[in-house]
Coordinates of C-alpha atoms and ligand atoms in Angstrom, one line a residue:
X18 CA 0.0 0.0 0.0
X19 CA 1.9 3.5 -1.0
X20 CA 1.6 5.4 1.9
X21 CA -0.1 8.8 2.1
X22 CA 1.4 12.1 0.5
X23 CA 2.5 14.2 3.6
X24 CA 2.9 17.9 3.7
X25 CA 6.1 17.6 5.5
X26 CA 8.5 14.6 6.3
X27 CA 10.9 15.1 8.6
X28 CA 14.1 13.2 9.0
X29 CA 15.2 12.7 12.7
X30 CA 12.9 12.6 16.3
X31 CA 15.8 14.1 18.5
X32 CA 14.5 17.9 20.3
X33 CA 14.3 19.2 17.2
X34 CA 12.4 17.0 14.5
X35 CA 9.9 16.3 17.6
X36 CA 8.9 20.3 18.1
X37 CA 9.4 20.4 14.3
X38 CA 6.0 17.5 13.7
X39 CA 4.3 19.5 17.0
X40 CA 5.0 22.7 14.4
X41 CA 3.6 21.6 11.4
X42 CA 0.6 20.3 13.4
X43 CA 0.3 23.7 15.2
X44 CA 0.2 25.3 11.3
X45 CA -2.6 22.9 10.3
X46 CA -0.3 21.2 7.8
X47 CA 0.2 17.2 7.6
X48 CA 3.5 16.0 8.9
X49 CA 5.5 12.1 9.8
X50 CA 8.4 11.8 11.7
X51 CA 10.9 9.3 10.7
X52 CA 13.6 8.2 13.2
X53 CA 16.6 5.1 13.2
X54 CA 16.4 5.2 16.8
X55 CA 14.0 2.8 18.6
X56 CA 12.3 5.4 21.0
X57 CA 12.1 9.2 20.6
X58 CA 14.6 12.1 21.7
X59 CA 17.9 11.5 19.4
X60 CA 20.9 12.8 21.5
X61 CA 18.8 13.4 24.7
X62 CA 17.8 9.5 24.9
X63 CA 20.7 7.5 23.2
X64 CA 23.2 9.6 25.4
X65 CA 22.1 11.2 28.5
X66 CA 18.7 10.1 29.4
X67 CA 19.7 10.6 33.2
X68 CA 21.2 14.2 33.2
X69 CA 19.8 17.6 33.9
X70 CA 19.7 20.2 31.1
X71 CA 19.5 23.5 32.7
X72 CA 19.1 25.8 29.4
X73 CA 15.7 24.7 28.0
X74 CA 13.5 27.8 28.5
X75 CA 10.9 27.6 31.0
X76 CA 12.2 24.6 33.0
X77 CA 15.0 25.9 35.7
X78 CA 16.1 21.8 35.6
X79 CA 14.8 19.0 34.0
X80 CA 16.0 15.2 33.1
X81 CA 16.7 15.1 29.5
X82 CA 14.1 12.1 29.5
X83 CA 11.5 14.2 31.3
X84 CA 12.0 16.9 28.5
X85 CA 11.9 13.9 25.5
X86 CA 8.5 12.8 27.2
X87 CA 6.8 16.4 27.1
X88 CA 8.5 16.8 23.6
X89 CA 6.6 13.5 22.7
X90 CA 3.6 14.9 24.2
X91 CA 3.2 17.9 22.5
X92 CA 4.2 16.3 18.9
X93 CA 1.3 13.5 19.2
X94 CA -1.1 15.7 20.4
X95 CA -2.4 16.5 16.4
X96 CA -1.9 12.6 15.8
X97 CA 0.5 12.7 13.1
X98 CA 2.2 9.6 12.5
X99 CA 6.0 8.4 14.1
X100 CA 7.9 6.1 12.5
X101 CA 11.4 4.9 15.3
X102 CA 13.7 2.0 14.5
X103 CA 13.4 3.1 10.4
X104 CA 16.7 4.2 8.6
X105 CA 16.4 6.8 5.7
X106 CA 18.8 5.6 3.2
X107 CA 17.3 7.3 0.2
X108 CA 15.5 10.4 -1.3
X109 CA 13.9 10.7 -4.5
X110 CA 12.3 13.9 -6.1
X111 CA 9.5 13.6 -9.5
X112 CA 8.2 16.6 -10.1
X113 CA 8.3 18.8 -7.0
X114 CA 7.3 15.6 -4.9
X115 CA 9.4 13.7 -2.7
X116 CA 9.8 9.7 -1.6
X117 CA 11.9 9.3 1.4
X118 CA 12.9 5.8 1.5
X119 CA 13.6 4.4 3.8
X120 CA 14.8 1.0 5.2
X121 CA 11.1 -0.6 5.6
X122 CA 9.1 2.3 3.1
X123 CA 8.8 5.2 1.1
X124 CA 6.6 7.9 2.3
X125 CA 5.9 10.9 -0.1
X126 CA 6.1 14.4 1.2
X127 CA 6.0 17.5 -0.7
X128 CA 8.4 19.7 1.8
X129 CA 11.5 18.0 3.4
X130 CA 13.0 19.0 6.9
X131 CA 15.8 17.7 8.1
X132 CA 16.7 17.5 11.8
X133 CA 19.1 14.5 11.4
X134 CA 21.2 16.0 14.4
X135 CA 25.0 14.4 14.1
X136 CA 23.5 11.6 11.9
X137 CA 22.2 8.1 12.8
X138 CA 25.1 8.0 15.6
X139 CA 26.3 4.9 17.6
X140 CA 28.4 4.7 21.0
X141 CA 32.1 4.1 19.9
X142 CA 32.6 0.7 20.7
X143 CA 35.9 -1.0 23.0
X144 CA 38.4 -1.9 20.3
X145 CA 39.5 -5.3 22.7
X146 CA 37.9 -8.2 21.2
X147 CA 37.8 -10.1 24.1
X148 CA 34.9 -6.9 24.9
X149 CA 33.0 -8.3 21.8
X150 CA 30.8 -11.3 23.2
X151 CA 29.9 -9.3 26.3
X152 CA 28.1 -6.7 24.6
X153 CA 24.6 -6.6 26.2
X154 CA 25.1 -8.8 28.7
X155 CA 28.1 -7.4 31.0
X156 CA 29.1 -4.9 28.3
X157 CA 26.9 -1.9 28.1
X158 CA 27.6 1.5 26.1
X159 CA 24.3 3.5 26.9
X160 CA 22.7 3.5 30.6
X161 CA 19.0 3.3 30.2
X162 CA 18.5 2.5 34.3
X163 CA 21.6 3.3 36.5
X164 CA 19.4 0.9 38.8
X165 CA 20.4 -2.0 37.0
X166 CA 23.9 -1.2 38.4
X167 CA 23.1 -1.6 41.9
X168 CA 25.5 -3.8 44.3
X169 CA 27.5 -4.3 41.2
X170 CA 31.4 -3.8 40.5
X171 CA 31.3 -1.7 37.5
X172 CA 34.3 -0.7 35.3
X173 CA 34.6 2.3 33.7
X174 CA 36.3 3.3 30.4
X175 CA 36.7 6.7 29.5
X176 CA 38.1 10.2 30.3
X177 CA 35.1 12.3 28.8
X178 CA 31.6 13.7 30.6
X179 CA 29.8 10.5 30.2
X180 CA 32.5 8.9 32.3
X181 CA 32.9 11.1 35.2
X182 CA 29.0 11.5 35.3
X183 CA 28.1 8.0 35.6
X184 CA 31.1 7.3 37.9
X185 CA 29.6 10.0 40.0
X186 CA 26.2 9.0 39.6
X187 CA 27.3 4.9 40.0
X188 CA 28.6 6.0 43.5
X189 CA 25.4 5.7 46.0
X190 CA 24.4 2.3 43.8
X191 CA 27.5 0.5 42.6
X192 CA 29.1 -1.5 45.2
X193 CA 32.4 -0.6 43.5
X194 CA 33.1 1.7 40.5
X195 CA 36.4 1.8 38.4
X196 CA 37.5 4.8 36.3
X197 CA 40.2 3.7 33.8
X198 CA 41.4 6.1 31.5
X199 CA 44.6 5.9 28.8
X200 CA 45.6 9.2 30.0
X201 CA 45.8 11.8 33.1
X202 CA 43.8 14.7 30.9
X203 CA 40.1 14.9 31.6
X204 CA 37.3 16.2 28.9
X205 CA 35.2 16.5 31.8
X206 CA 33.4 19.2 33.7
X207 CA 36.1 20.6 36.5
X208 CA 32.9 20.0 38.8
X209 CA 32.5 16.3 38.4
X210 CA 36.2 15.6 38.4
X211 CA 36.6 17.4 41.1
X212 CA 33.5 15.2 43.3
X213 CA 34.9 11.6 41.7
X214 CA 38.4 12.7 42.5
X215 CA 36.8 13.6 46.0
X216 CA 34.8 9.7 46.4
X217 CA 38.2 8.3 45.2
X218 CA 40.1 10.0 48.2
X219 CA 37.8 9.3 50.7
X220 CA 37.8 5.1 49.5
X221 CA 34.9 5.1 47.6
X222 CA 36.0 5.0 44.0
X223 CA 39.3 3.9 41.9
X224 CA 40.5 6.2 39.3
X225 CA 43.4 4.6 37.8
X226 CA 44.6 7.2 34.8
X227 CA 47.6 5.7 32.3
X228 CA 45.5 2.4 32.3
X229 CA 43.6 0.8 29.6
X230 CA 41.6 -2.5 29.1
X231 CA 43.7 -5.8 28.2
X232 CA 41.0 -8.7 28.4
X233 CA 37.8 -9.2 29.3
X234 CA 36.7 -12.7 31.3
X235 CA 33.6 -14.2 32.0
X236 CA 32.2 -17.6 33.3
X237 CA 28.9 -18.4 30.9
X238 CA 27.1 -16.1 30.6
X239 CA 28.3 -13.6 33.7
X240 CA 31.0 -11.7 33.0
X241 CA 33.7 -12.1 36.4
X242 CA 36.6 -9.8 35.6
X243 CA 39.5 -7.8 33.3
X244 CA 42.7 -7.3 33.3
X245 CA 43.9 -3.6 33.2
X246 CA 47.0 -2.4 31.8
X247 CA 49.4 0.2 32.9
X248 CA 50.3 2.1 29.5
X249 CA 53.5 3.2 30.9
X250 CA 55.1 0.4 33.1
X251 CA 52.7 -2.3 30.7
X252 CA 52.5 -4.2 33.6
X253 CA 48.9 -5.8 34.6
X254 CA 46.7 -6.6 36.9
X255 CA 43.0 -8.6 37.3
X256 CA 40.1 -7.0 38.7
X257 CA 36.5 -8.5 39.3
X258 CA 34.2 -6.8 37.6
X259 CA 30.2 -7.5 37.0
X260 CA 30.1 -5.0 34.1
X261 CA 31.4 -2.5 31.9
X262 CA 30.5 0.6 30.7
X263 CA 32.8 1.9 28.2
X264 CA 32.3 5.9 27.5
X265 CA 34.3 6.7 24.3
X266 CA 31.9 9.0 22.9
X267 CA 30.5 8.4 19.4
X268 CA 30.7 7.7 15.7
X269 CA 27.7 8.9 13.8
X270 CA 27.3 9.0 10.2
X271 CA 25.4 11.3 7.7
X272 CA 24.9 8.2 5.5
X273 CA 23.0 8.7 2.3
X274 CA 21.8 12.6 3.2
X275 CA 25.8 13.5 2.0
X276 CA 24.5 12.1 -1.5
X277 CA 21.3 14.4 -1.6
X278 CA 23.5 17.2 -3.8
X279 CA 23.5 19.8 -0.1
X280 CA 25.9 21.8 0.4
X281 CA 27.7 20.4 3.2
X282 CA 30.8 21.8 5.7
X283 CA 31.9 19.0 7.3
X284 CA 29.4 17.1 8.6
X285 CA 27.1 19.8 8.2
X286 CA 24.4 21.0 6.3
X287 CA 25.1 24.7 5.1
X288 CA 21.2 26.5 5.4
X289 CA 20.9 30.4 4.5
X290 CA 18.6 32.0 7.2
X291 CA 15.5 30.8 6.1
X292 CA 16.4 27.0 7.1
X293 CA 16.6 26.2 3.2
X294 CA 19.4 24.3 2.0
X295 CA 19.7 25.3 -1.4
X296 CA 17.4 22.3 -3.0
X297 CA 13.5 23.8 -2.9
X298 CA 11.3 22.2 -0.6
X299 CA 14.4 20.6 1.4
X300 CA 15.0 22.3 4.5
X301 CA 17.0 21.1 7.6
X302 CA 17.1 22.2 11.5
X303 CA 19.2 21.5 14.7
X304 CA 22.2 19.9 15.5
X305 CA 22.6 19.2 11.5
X306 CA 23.1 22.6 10.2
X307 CA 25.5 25.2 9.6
X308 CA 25.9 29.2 9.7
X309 CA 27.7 31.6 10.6
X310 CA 27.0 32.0 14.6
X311 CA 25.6 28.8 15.0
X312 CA 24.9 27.5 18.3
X313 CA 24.6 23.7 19.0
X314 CA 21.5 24.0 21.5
X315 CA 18.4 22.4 22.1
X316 CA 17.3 25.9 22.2
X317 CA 18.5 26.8 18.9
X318 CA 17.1 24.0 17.4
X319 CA 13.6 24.8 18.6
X320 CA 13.7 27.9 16.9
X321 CA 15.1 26.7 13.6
X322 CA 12.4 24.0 13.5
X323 CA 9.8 26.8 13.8
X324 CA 11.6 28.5 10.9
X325 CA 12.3 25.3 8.9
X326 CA 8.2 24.5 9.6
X327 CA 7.0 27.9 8.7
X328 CA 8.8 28.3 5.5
X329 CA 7.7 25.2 4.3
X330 CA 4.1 25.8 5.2
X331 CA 4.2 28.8 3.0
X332 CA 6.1 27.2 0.5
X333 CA 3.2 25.0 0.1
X334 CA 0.5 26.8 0.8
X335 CA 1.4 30.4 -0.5
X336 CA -2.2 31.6 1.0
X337 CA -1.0 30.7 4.3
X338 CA 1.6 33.5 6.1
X339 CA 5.2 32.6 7.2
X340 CA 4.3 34.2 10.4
X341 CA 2.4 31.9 12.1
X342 CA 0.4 34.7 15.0
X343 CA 0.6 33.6 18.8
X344 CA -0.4 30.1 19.7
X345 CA -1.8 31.4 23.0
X346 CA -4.8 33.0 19.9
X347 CA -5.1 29.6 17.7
X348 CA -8.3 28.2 17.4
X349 CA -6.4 25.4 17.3
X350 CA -6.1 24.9 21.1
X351 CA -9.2 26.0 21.8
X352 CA -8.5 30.0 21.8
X353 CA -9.7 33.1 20.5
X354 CA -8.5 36.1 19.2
X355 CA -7.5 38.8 21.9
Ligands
FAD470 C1 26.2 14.7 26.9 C2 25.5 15.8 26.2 C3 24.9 16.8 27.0 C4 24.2 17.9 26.4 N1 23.7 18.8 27.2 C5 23.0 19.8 26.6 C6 22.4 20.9 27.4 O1 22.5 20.9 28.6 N2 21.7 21.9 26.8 C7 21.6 21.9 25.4 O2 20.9 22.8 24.9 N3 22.1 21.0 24.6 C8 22.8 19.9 25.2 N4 23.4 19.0 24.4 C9 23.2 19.1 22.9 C10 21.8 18.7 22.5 O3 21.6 17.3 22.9 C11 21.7 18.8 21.0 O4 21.9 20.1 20.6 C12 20.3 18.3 20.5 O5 20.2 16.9 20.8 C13 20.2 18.5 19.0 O6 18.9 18.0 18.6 P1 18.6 17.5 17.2 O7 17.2 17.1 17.2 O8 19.0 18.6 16.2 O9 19.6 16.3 16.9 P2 19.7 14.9 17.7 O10 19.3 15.0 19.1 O11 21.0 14.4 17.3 O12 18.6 14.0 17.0 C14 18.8 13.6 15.6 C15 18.0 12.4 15.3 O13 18.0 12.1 13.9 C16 18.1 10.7 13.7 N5 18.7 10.5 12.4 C17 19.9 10.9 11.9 N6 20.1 10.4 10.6 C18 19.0 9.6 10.4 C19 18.7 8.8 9.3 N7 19.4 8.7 8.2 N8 17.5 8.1 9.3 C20 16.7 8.2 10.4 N9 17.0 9.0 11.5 C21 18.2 9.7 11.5 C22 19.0 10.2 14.8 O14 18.8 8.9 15.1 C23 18.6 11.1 16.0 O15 17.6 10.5 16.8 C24 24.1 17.9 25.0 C25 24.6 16.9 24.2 C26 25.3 15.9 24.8 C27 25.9 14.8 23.9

């Protein structure tokens, strides 16, 4: 069955692509959402489900899952479809009309936005292969639950904020936590550092820095222990461990949007101010995009997705306006005019 020509497609259900299918659905146009991701959110849920985010307007503090669940909320309210766990691998234009394909289906669209973020990104795995086997089952690269930790030994790999957060956050649960890191230099917060080098004075955490990750053991299907590495004496030693959590930040890939003929700096999608990316009826939002001035922030990608949204709408519909008036006025949600 083809499915149904949408107004708008958008490409990625991270911050921005979510408030962008909310936007479209505020602007009475027809939207879909199309993510590779199981589950909503993009950076927000793959990475850092469990932290605060303090610069989101209108929330002094609030767990980055707390703000993907109100995101969610808003975007379904106009019951436009979402698509997770579905690659885009393709997109085909016939006469001003679009077919994103992707891994599953190919949904027609007569505007594009793009809010693919850093790409269809995934955690940069251990390069021991001993670490292989364990993956998922003593071996974990994103924490969903920090629960699942608790009374464990935990290892930690890594020298960046992922590692020093969970570290700190593994303290009160963990009955042992690990820090290993190749290196004494830190691509963490001063703050965190600062409170695991703190737990690891007072006994209740190891940092061992010039260490890295020789082998991995296990008995069946529990994994027991490693053996670390000194990088500079290359001497080793065995730990027991009950799991890993290796922090080595991220490879993400643009995949087939570098082949869509955009301009692109980097990894990066060059848009003018208008969100449009050069090709009519393609624009992109958020992490993804480029300009001079460009701030990497959920907050910036809110208002590009308004931008992106707006443009299309008009682009479209030429009787509607860019400007879309004040929500707090929109029949829409039940208001009236002032
Ligand atoms: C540890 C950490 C902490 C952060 N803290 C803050 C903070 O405090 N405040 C702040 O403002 N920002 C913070 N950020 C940055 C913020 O998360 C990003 O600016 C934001 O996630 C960008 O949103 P986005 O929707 O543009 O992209 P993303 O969140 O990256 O979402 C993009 C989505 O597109 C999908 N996608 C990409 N390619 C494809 C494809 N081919 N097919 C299908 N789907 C695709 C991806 O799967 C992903 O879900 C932080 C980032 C990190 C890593």
């Amino acid at each position: 069955m083809p499915q149904e020509i949408k107004d708008i497609i958008i490409i990625g259900g991270g911050p921005t692509g979510l408030f962008a299918l909310f936007y479209a659905g505020m602007r009475g146009v027809s939207a879909r959402l199309v993510d590779a991701l199981p589950e909503p959110g993009g950076q927000l849920a793959a990475l850092y489900p469990e932290k605060y985010i303090f610069d989101v307007g209108g929330f002094p503090k609030i767990l980055a899952k707390d703000l993907v669940k109100g995101l969610l909320e808003q975007a379904s309210q106009f019951g436009q479809p979402l698509h997770f766990a579905e690659r885009v691998v393709g997109l085909e234009e016939d006469g001003g009309l679009f077919t994103l394909v992707t891994e599953r289906e190919r949904y027609p669209g007569r505007a594009v936005v793009i809010a693919g973020g850093i790409g269809a990104f995934s955690p940069r795995r251990l390069p021991q292969p001993a670490a292989a086997p364990w993956y998922g089952r003593g071996v974990y690269d994103r924490v969903l639950d920090p629960e699942q930790f608790r009374g464990q030994r935990v290892l930690i790999v890594g020298g960046g904020d992922s590692a020093f957060d969970w570290t700190h956050q593994l303290l009160d649960r963990a009955s042992a936590v690990t820090l290993v890191h190749r290196s004494d230099r830190f691509r963490a917060h001063a703050a965190t550092v600062s409170a695991v080098s703190a737990a690891a004075a007072a006994g209740r955490a190891k940092v061992l820095t010039f260490h890295e990750l020789a082998d991995v053991r296990g008995n069946g299907d529990h994994l027991t222990g490693v053996t670390l590495r000194d990088t500079k004496s290359k001497s080793t030693h065995d730990i027991e461990v009950d799991a890993i959590l290796p922090m080595l930040g991220f490879v993400s890939d643009l995949g087939s949007i570098a082949e869509w003929g955009l301009t692109l700096q980097k990894d990066e999608i060059v848009v003018d101010i208008l969100m449009e990316t050069g090709r009519h009826g393609i624009y992109a939002a958020g992490d993804i995009t480029t300009y001079p001035g460009k701030l990497k922030l959920i907050a910036t990608g809110f208002s590009e997705a308004a931008t992106a949204v707006n443009q299309a709408v008009h682009r479209i519909y030429p009787e509607k306006k860019v400007a879309p008036g004040h929500s707090s006025n929109m029949a829409i949600f039940g208001q009236k005019d002032d």
